[in-house]
PDB file of C-alpha atoms in Angstrom:
ATOM      1  CA  MET V 251     -40.060  -4.389  16.286  1.00  0.00           C
ATOM      2  CA  PHE V 252     -43.308  -4.667  18.321  1.00  0.00           C
ATOM      3  CA  GLU V 253     -46.859  -4.865  17.024  1.00  0.00           C
ATOM      4  CA  HIS V 254     -48.968  -1.709  16.952  1.00  0.00           C
ATOM      5  CA  GLY V 255     -51.540  -1.093  19.684  1.00  0.00           C
ATOM      6  CA  PHE V 256     -51.574  -0.172  23.325  1.00  0.00           C
ATOM      7  CA  PHE V 257     -49.428  -3.050  24.557  1.00  0.00           C
ATOM      8  CA  GLY V 258     -47.106  -2.660  21.582  1.00  0.00           C
ATOM      9  CA  ASN V 259     -46.534   1.000  22.376  1.00  0.00           C
ATOM     10  CA  VAL V 260     -45.927   0.234  26.050  1.00  0.00           C
ATOM     11  CA  LEU V 261     -43.418  -2.526  25.252  1.00  0.00           C
ATOM     12  CA  SER V 262     -41.670  -0.353  22.680  1.00  0.00           C
ATOM     13  CA  LYS V 263     -41.384   2.515  25.155  1.00  0.00           C
ATOM     14  CA  PHE V 264     -40.043   0.139  27.835  1.00  0.00           C
ATOM     15  CA  TYR V 265     -37.475  -1.297  25.387  1.00  0.00           C
ATOM     16  CA  GLU V 266     -36.230   2.128  24.312  1.00  0.00           C
ATOM     17  CA  ASP V 267     -35.964   3.356  27.901  1.00  0.00           C
ATOM     18  CA  SER V 268     -34.028   0.250  28.964  1.00  0.00           C
ATOM     19  CA  VAL V 269     -31.551   0.575  26.092  1.00  0.00           C
ATOM     20  CA  VAL V 270     -30.958   4.267  26.818  1.00  0.00           C
ATOM     21  CA  ASN V 271     -30.568   3.638  30.552  1.00  0.00           C
ATOM     22  CA  ASN V 272     -28.187   0.710  30.013  1.00  0.00           C
ATOM     23  CA  SER V 273     -26.092   2.710  27.569  1.00  0.00           C
ATOM     24  CA  ALA V 274     -25.977   5.689  29.893  1.00  0.00           C
ATOM     25  CA  ASN V 275     -24.976   3.486  32.822  1.00  0.00           C
ATOM     26  CA  ALA V 276     -22.336   1.742  30.721  1.00  0.00           C
ATOM     27  CA  LEU V 277     -20.870   4.999  29.502  1.00  0.00           C
ATOM     28  CA  GLY V 278     -20.874   6.254  33.060  1.00  0.00           C
ATOM     29  CA  SER V 279     -18.888   3.195  34.086  1.00  0.00           C
ATOM     30  CA  ILE V 280     -15.897   4.260  31.993  1.00  0.00           C
ATOM     31  CA  LYS V 281     -13.229   5.278  34.454  1.00  0.00           C
ATOM     32  CA  ALA V 282     -11.066   8.264  33.671  1.00  0.00           C
ATOM     33  CA  GLY V 283      -7.922   6.217  34.174  1.00  0.00           C
ATOM     34  CA  GLU V 284      -9.038   3.569  31.680  1.00  0.00           C
ATOM     35  CA  PHE V 285      -9.997   6.205  29.140  1.00  0.00           C
ATOM     36  CA  PHE V 286      -6.706   8.101  29.306  1.00  0.00           C
ATOM     37  CA  LEU V 287      -4.681   4.888  29.373  1.00  0.00           C
ATOM     38  CA  CYS V 288      -6.333   3.392  26.256  1.00  0.00           C
ATOM     39  CA  VAL V 289      -6.541   6.602  24.245  1.00  0.00           C
ATOM     40  CA  GLY V 290      -3.111   7.829  25.341  1.00  0.00           C
ATOM     41  CA  ALA V 291      -1.480   4.508  24.531  1.00  0.00           C
ATOM     42  CA  ALA V 292      -3.159   4.480  21.115  1.00  0.00           C
ATOM     43  CA  LEU V 293      -1.920   8.016  20.455  1.00  0.00           C
ATOM     44  CA  VAL V 294       1.639   7.013  21.349  1.00  0.00           C
ATOM     45  CA  MET V 295       1.335   3.909  19.158  1.00  0.00           C
ATOM     46  CA  GLY V 296       0.158   6.040  16.254  1.00  0.00           C
ATOM     47  CA  PHE V 297       3.058   8.433  16.687  1.00  0.00           C
ATOM     48  CA  LEU V 298       5.579   5.576  16.799  1.00  0.00           C
ATOM     49  CA  ILE V 299       4.033   3.918  13.737  1.00  0.00           C
ATOM     50  CA  SER V 300       4.267   7.227  11.880  1.00  0.00           C
ATOM     51  CA  MET V 301       7.964   7.412  12.813  1.00  0.00           C
ATOM     52  CA  ILE V 302       8.531   3.911  11.404  1.00  0.00           C
ATOM     53  CA  TYR V 303       6.671   4.963   8.260  1.00  0.00           C
ATOM     54  CA  ILE V 304       8.868   8.061   7.869  1.00  0.00           C
ATOM     55  CA  VAL V 305      12.081   6.091   8.373  1.00  0.00           C
ATOM     56  CA  THR V 306      11.150   3.352   5.916  1.00  0.00           C
ATOM     57  CA  HIS V 307       9.992   5.888   3.295  1.00  0.00           C
ATOM     58  CA  ARG V 308      12.704   8.530   3.702  1.00  0.00           C
ATOM     59  CA  LYS V 309      14.336   7.602   0.384  1.00  0.00           C
ATOM     60  CA  GLU V 310      11.223   7.193  -1.765  1.00  0.00           C
ATOM     61  CA  GLY V 311       9.259  10.059  -0.210  1.00  0.00           C
ATOM     62  CA  TYR V 312       5.951  10.242   1.646  1.00  0.00           C
ATOM     63  CA  SER V 313       2.928  12.453   2.183  1.00  0.00           C
ATOM     64  CA  GLN V 314       2.599  14.539   5.340  1.00  0.00           C
ATOM     65  CA  SER V 315      -1.150  13.919   5.416  1.00  0.00           C
ATOM     66  CA  TYR V 316      -0.506  10.172   5.452  1.00  0.00           C
ATOM     67  CA  VAL V 317       1.813  10.601   8.434  1.00  0.00           C
ATOM     68  CA  PHE V 318      -0.933  12.464  10.279  1.00  0.00           C
ATOM     69  CA  THR V 319      -3.339   9.658   9.397  1.00  0.00           C
ATOM     70  CA  MET V 320      -1.025   7.138  11.058  1.00  0.00           C
ATOM     71  CA  ILE V 321      -1.187   9.187  14.270  1.00  0.00           C
ATOM     72  CA  MET V 322      -4.948   9.739  14.248  1.00  0.00           C
ATOM     73  CA  LEU V 323      -6.188   6.308  13.218  1.00  0.00           C
ATOM     74  CA  PRO V 324      -5.163   4.204  16.272  1.00  0.00           C
ATOM     75  CA  THR V 325      -6.645   6.793  18.625  1.00  0.00           C
ATOM     76  CA  ILE V 326      -9.950   6.854  16.752  1.00  0.00           C
ATOM     77  CA  ILE V 327     -10.182   3.048  16.644  1.00  0.00           C
ATOM     78  CA  ALA V 328      -9.312   2.795  20.348  1.00  0.00           C
ATOM     79  CA  LEU V 329     -12.080   5.209  21.323  1.00  0.00           C
ATOM     80  CA  ILE V 330     -14.646   3.415  19.158  1.00  0.00           C
ATOM     81  CA  LEU V 331     -13.789   0.044  20.705  1.00  0.00           C
ATOM     82  CA  LEU V 332     -13.773   1.543  24.194  1.00  0.00           C
ATOM     83  CA  LEU V 333     -17.334   2.694  23.596  1.00  0.00           C
ATOM     84  CA  ILE V 334     -18.280  -0.654  22.053  1.00  0.00           C
ATOM     85  CA  ASN V 335     -17.087  -2.528  25.134  1.00  0.00           C
ATOM     86  CA  THR V 336     -19.228  -0.319  27.399  1.00  0.00           C
ATOM     87  CA  THR V 337     -22.466  -0.255  25.385  1.00  0.00           C
ATOM     88  CA  ALA V 338     -23.283  -3.979  25.457  1.00  0.00           C
ATOM     89  CA  GLY V 339     -22.306  -4.557  21.864  1.00  0.00           C
ATOM     90  CA  ALA V 340     -24.340  -1.717  20.362  1.00  0.00           C
ATOM     91  CA  LEU V 341     -21.754  -1.790  17.597  1.00  0.00           C
ATOM     92  CA  SER V 342     -19.717  -4.712  16.347  1.00  0.00           C
ATOM     93  CA  LEU V 343     -15.996  -4.948  15.796  1.00  0.00           C
ATOM     94  CA  ALA V 344     -16.620  -5.427  12.100  1.00  0.00           C
ATOM     95  CA  GLY V 345     -18.755  -2.295  12.126  1.00  0.00           C
ATOM     96  CA  ALA V 346     -15.886  -0.333  13.611  1.00  0.00           C
ATOM     97  CA  PHE V 347     -13.519  -1.418  10.872  1.00  0.00           C
ATOM     98  CA  THR V 348     -16.053  -0.532   8.168  1.00  0.00           C
ATOM     99  CA  LEU V 349     -15.778   3.080   9.322  1.00  0.00           C
ATOM    100  CA  VAL V 350     -12.423   3.200   7.542  1.00  0.00           C
ATOM    101  CA  ARG V 351     -12.857   4.039   3.872  1.00  0.00           C
ATOM    102  CA  PHE V 352     -10.199   4.666   1.260  1.00  0.00           C
ATOM    103  CA  ARG V 353     -11.286   7.830  -0.524  1.00  0.00           C
ATOM    104  CA  SER V 354      -8.176   7.903  -2.682  1.00  0.00           C
ATOM    105  CA  VAL V 355      -6.163   5.264  -4.445  1.00  0.00           C
ATOM    106  CA  ALA V 356      -3.185   4.174  -2.381  1.00  0.00           C
ATOM    107  CA  GLY V 357       0.035   4.731  -4.270  1.00  0.00           C
ATOM    108  CA  ASP V 358       1.778   1.722  -2.734  1.00  0.00           C
ATOM    109  CA  PRO V 359       0.362  -1.555  -1.373  1.00  0.00           C
ATOM    110  CA  LYS V 360       2.698  -1.054   1.587  1.00  0.00           C
ATOM    111  CA  ASP V 361       0.703   2.055   2.526  1.00  0.00           C
ATOM    112  CA  ILE V 362      -2.421  -0.078   2.909  1.00  0.00           C
ATOM    113  CA  ALA V 363      -0.486  -2.434   5.189  1.00  0.00           C
ATOM    114  CA  TYR V 364       0.466   0.539   7.381  1.00  0.00           C
ATOM    115  CA  ILE V 365      -3.235   1.424   7.646  1.00  0.00           C
ATOM    116  CA  PHE V 366      -3.970  -2.030   9.048  1.00  0.00           C
ATOM    117  CA  PHE V 367      -0.867  -1.790  11.242  1.00  0.00           C
ATOM    118  CA  ALA V 368      -2.284   1.348  12.827  1.00  0.00           C
ATOM    119  CA  MET V 369      -5.771  -0.166  13.106  1.00  0.00           C
ATOM    120  CA  ALA V 370      -4.452  -3.301  14.794  1.00  0.00           C
ATOM    121  CA  ALA V 371      -2.501  -1.254  17.341  1.00  0.00           C
ATOM    122  CA  GLY V 372      -5.538   0.912  18.003  1.00  0.00           C
ATOM    123  CA  THR V 373      -7.726  -2.178  18.422  1.00  0.00           C
ATOM    124  CA  ALA V 374      -5.373  -3.683  21.000  1.00  0.00           C
ATOM    125  CA  CYS V 375      -5.323  -0.436  22.969  1.00  0.00           C
ATOM    126  CA  GLY V 376      -9.086   0.009  22.693  1.00  0.00           C
ATOM    127  CA  ILE V 377      -9.859  -3.373  24.252  1.00  0.00           C
ATOM    128  CA  GLY V 378      -7.315  -2.867  27.022  1.00  0.00           C
ATOM    129  CA  TYR V 379      -4.379  -4.953  25.792  1.00  0.00           C
ATOM    130  CA  VAL V 380      -1.877  -2.105  25.897  1.00  0.00           C
ATOM    131  CA  GLY V 381       1.015  -4.441  26.678  1.00  0.00           C
ATOM    132  CA  PHE V 382       0.233  -6.577  23.653  1.00  0.00           C
ATOM    133  CA  ALA V 383       0.053  -3.441  21.519  1.00  0.00           C
ATOM    134  CA  ILE V 384       3.533  -2.404  22.657  1.00  0.00           C
ATOM    135  CA  VAL V 385       5.016  -5.846  21.997  1.00  0.00           C
ATOM    136  CA  PHE V 386       3.230  -5.994  18.638  1.00  0.00           C
ATOM    137  CA  PHE V 387       4.654  -2.621  17.633  1.00  0.00           C
ATOM    138  CA  ILE V 388       8.201  -3.520  18.743  1.00  0.00           C
ATOM    139  CA  ILE V 389       8.203  -6.784  16.774  1.00  0.00           C
ATOM    140  CA  LEU V 390       6.593  -5.534  13.573  1.00  0.00           C
ATOM    141  CA  GLY V 391       8.311  -2.145  13.686  1.00  0.00           C
ATOM    142  CA  ALA V 392      11.734  -3.780  14.054  1.00  0.00           C
ATOM    143  CA  VAL V 393      10.994  -6.176  11.195  1.00  0.00           C
ATOM    144  CA  LEU V 394       9.879  -3.344   8.906  1.00  0.00           C
ATOM    145  CA  PHE V 395      12.950  -1.276   9.758  1.00  0.00           C
ATOM    146  CA  VAL V 396      15.355  -4.147   9.082  1.00  0.00           C
ATOM    147  CA  LEU V 397      13.629  -5.115   5.828  1.00  0.00           C
ATOM    148  CA  SER V 398      13.794  -1.507   4.676  1.00  0.00           C
ATOM    149  CA  GLU V 399      17.471  -1.156   5.523  1.00  0.00           C
ATOM    150  CA  ILE V 400      18.516  -4.332   3.705  1.00  0.00           C
ATOM    151  CA  ASP V 401      16.126  -3.570   0.810  1.00  0.00           C
ATOM    152  CA  PHE V 402      14.542  -7.001   1.123  1.00  0.00           C
ATOM    153  CA  GLY V 403      12.766  -8.114  -2.053  1.00  0.00           C
ATOM    154  CA  GLY V 404      14.272  -5.293  -4.091  1.00  0.00           C
ATOM    155  CA  CYS V 405      15.745  -5.964  -7.468  1.00  0.00           C
ATOM    156  CA  LYS V 406      19.321  -5.395  -8.570  1.00  0.00           C
ATOM    157  CA  LYS V 407      20.026  -2.096 -10.254  1.00  0.00           C
ATOM    158  CA  ARG V 408      20.933  -3.895 -13.463  1.00  0.00           C
ATOM    159  CA  HIS V 409      17.394  -5.316 -13.759  1.00  0.00           C
ATOM    160  CA  MET V 410      15.418  -2.950 -15.960  1.00  0.00           C
ATOM    161  CA  THR V 411      12.304  -2.780 -18.105  1.00  0.00           C
ATOM    162  CA  LEU V 412      12.715  -1.745 -21.723  1.00  0.00           C
ATOM    163  CA  LYS V 413       9.708  -0.417 -23.633  1.00  0.00           C
ATOM    164  CA  ILE V 414      10.055   0.150 -27.357  1.00  0.00           C
ATOM    165  CA  ALA V 415       7.380   1.775 -29.537  1.00  0.00           C
ATOM    166  CA  ILE V 416       7.345   0.645 -33.170  1.00  0.00           C
ATOM    167  CA  PRO V 417       5.107   1.284 -36.200  1.00  0.00           C
ATOM    168  CA  GLU V 418       2.394  -1.284 -36.792  1.00  0.00           C
ATOM    169  CA  ASN V 419       3.926  -2.361 -40.124  1.00  0.00           C
ATOM    170  CA  LEU V 420       7.353  -3.204 -38.636  1.00  0.00           C
ATOM    171  CA  ASP V 421       8.124  -6.903 -38.253  1.00  0.00           C
ATOM    172  CA  TYR V 422       9.821  -6.728 -34.870  1.00  0.00           C
ATOM    173  CA  GLN V 423      10.892 -10.351 -34.548  1.00  0.00           C
ATOM    174  CA  GLY V 424      14.681 -10.449 -34.425  1.00  0.00           C
ATOM    175  CA  VAL V 425      15.091  -6.755 -35.259  1.00  0.00           C
ATOM    176  CA  PHE V 426      16.396  -5.664 -31.857  1.00  0.00           C
ATOM    177  CA  GLU V 427      18.243  -8.862 -30.947  1.00  0.00           C
ATOM    178  CA  PRO V 428      21.741  -7.736 -32.088  1.00  0.00           C
ATOM    179  CA  VAL V 429      21.615  -4.573 -29.971  1.00  0.00           C
ATOM    180  CA  LEU V 430      20.158  -6.389 -26.976  1.00  0.00           C
ATOM    181  CA  ASN V 431      22.803  -9.091 -27.170  1.00  0.00           C
ATOM    182  CA  LYS V 432      25.454  -6.382 -27.232  1.00  0.00           C
ATOM    183  CA  TYR V 433      24.299  -4.409 -24.176  1.00  0.00           C
ATOM    184  CA  THR V 434      22.538  -6.988 -21.978  1.00  0.00           C
ATOM    185  CA  THR V 435      23.362 -10.264 -20.285  1.00  0.00           C
ATOM    186  CA  PHE V 436      19.725 -11.320 -20.375  1.00  0.00           C
ATOM    187  CA  HIS V 437      16.661 -10.114 -22.254  1.00  0.00           C
ATOM    188  CA  LYS V 438      13.210 -11.509 -22.792  1.00  0.00           C
ATOM    189  CA  LEU V 439      10.143 -10.142 -24.553  1.00  0.00           C
ATOM    190  CA  ARG V 440       7.431 -10.099 -21.898  1.00  0.00           C
ATOM    191  CA  ARG V 441       4.520  -8.396 -23.580  1.00  0.00           C
ATOM    192  CA  VAL V 442       3.369  -6.855 -26.835  1.00  0.00           C
ATOM    193  CA  LYS V 443       0.468  -4.415 -26.903  1.00  0.00           C
ATOM    194  CA  THR V 444      -1.034  -1.877 -29.259  1.00  0.00           C
ATOM    195  CA  THR V 445      -1.115   1.844 -28.474  1.00  0.00           C
ATOM    196  CA  ASN V 446      -2.348   5.049 -30.051  1.00  0.00           C
ATOM    197  CA  PHE V 447      -5.585   3.433 -31.312  1.00  0.00           C
ATOM    198  CA  GLY V 448      -3.732   0.533 -32.871  1.00  0.00           C
ATOM    199  CA  THR V 449      -1.363   2.597 -34.995  1.00  0.00           C
ATOM    200  CA  LEU V 450       1.655   1.634 -32.854  1.00  0.00           C
ATOM    201  CA  PHE V 451       2.951  -1.434 -31.088  1.00  0.00           C
ATOM    202  CA  GLU V 452       4.782  -1.400 -27.760  1.00  0.00           C
ATOM    203  CA  LEU V 453       7.321  -4.124 -27.006  1.00  0.00           C
ATOM    204  CA  ILE V 454       8.057  -4.667 -23.331  1.00  0.00           C
ATOM    205  CA  TYR V 455      11.291  -6.458 -22.454  1.00  0.00           C
ATOM    206  CA  SER V 456      12.844  -7.390 -19.131  1.00  0.00           C
ATOM    207  CA  VAL V 457      16.609  -6.945 -19.421  1.00  0.00           C
ATOM    208  CA  ASP V 458      19.774  -7.247 -17.361  1.00  0.00           C
ATOM    209  CA  VAL V 459      22.029  -4.528 -18.694  1.00  0.00           C
ATOM    210  CA  LEU V 460      25.801  -4.821 -18.591  1.00  0.00           C
ATOM    211  CA  GLU V 461      27.628  -2.850 -15.925  1.00  0.00           C
ATOM    212  CA  ASN V 462      29.034   0.570 -16.818  1.00  0.00           C
ATOM    213  CA  ILE V 463      27.416   0.696 -20.244  1.00  0.00           C
ATOM    214  CA  ASP V 464      26.700   3.920 -22.068  1.00  0.00           C
ATOM    215  CA  GLN V 465      22.922   3.996 -21.745  1.00  0.00           C
ATOM    216  CA  LYS V 466      22.588   6.861 -24.218  1.00  0.00           C
ATOM    217  CA  LYS V 467      24.440   4.880 -26.869  1.00  0.00           C
ATOM    218  CA  PHE V 468      22.283   1.860 -26.067  1.00  0.00           C
ATOM    219  CA  VAL V 469      19.084   3.871 -26.543  1.00  0.00           C
ATOM    220  CA  ASP V 470      20.412   5.593 -29.676  1.00  0.00           C
ATOM    221  CA  GLU V 471      21.096   2.273 -31.349  1.00  0.00           C
ATOM    222  CA  LEU V 472      17.589   1.115 -30.535  1.00  0.00           C
ATOM    223  CA  ARG V 473      16.129   4.362 -31.893  1.00  0.00           C
ATOM    224  CA  ALA V 474      17.914   3.758 -35.188  1.00  0.00           C
ATOM    225  CA  LEU V 475      15.950   0.503 -35.489  1.00  0.00           C
ATOM    226  CA  ASN V 476      12.475   1.659 -34.439  1.00  0.00           C
ATOM    227  CA  GLY V 477      12.290   4.791 -36.566  1.00  0.00           C
ATOM    228  CA  ASN V 478      13.325   7.220 -33.804  1.00  0.00           C
ATOM    229  CA  MET V 479      10.155   6.524 -31.839  1.00  0.00           C
ATOM    230  CA  THR V 480       9.656   6.438 -28.070  1.00  0.00           C
ATOM    231  CA  ILE V 481      11.909   4.216 -25.942  1.00  0.00           C
ATOM    232  CA  ASN V 482      11.635   3.878 -22.152  1.00  0.00           C
ATOM    233  CA  LEU V 483      14.334   2.272 -20.012  1.00  0.00           C
ATOM    234  CA  VAL V 484      13.275   2.134 -16.357  1.00  0.00           C
ATOM    235  CA  PHE V 485      14.290   0.315 -13.204  1.00  0.00           C
ATOM    236  CA  PHE V 486      11.997  -2.482 -12.093  1.00  0.00           C
ATOM    237  CA  LYS V 487      11.258  -0.663  -8.803  1.00  0.00           C
ATOM    238  CA  TYR V 488       9.341   1.940 -10.816  1.00  0.00           C
ATOM    239  CA  ASP V 489       7.546  -0.686 -12.889  1.00  0.00           C
ATOM    240  CA  ASP V 490       4.378  -2.609 -12.054  1.00  0.00           C
ATOM    241  CA  LYS V 491       6.150  -5.803 -10.969  1.00  0.00           C
ATOM    242  CA  ILE V 492       9.477  -7.565 -10.640  1.00  0.00           C
ATOM    243  CA  TYR V 493      10.124 -10.259 -13.226  1.00  0.00           C
ATOM    244  CA  GLU V 494      12.204 -13.221 -12.243  1.00  0.00           C
ATOM    245  CA  ASN V 495      14.559 -14.851 -14.711  1.00  0.00           C
TER     246      ASN V 495
END
């Protein structure tokens, strides 16, 4: 930072000493009450967020390690920001958030949102806005609970994805229409792709199946048309997206 030489060494030494002394004084200015209030509030927020996560995922399942992460993350963020506020900006807020890295692929986009939920609560506690953190948790937690209970955005059970594997030499246009018209109220071919190094085709339909149908009979009739090859009939909630009619 400073030029070499006698005066450069003196200035560099003075700069380093001043930074160390200021940081030490700032850290010494942290009161025990402030520390326990911010960190304790963040810990409580993390525990409450983990409870919301458990409740909203009780039907689809969840990982225990992810629950522990929800508890730990707000506390860690709060401590980092508490230190940032007392070291004259030695770190930035953006730098604190870059400490969070996803080392594994999140199984659900909602899980990523819970990560930011926990980080936001920890940030509010870390900069001293404990009241805002509580209000923020109450509002968002209540919204998430209600949306989970009413299954907001979920598809009807009759909405399904049908995947049919066929040989590459089979002209599929119109072949499956009679069976689909018999067992569904709506069907549409969404995508056609090759599989098994181009030796097979996979037809992907979105369908609305009739209520109380015999699904085995439905699949058996399709198998009679595709040469007894693979057929998958899955709910949209286990597919990659929800198709609208």
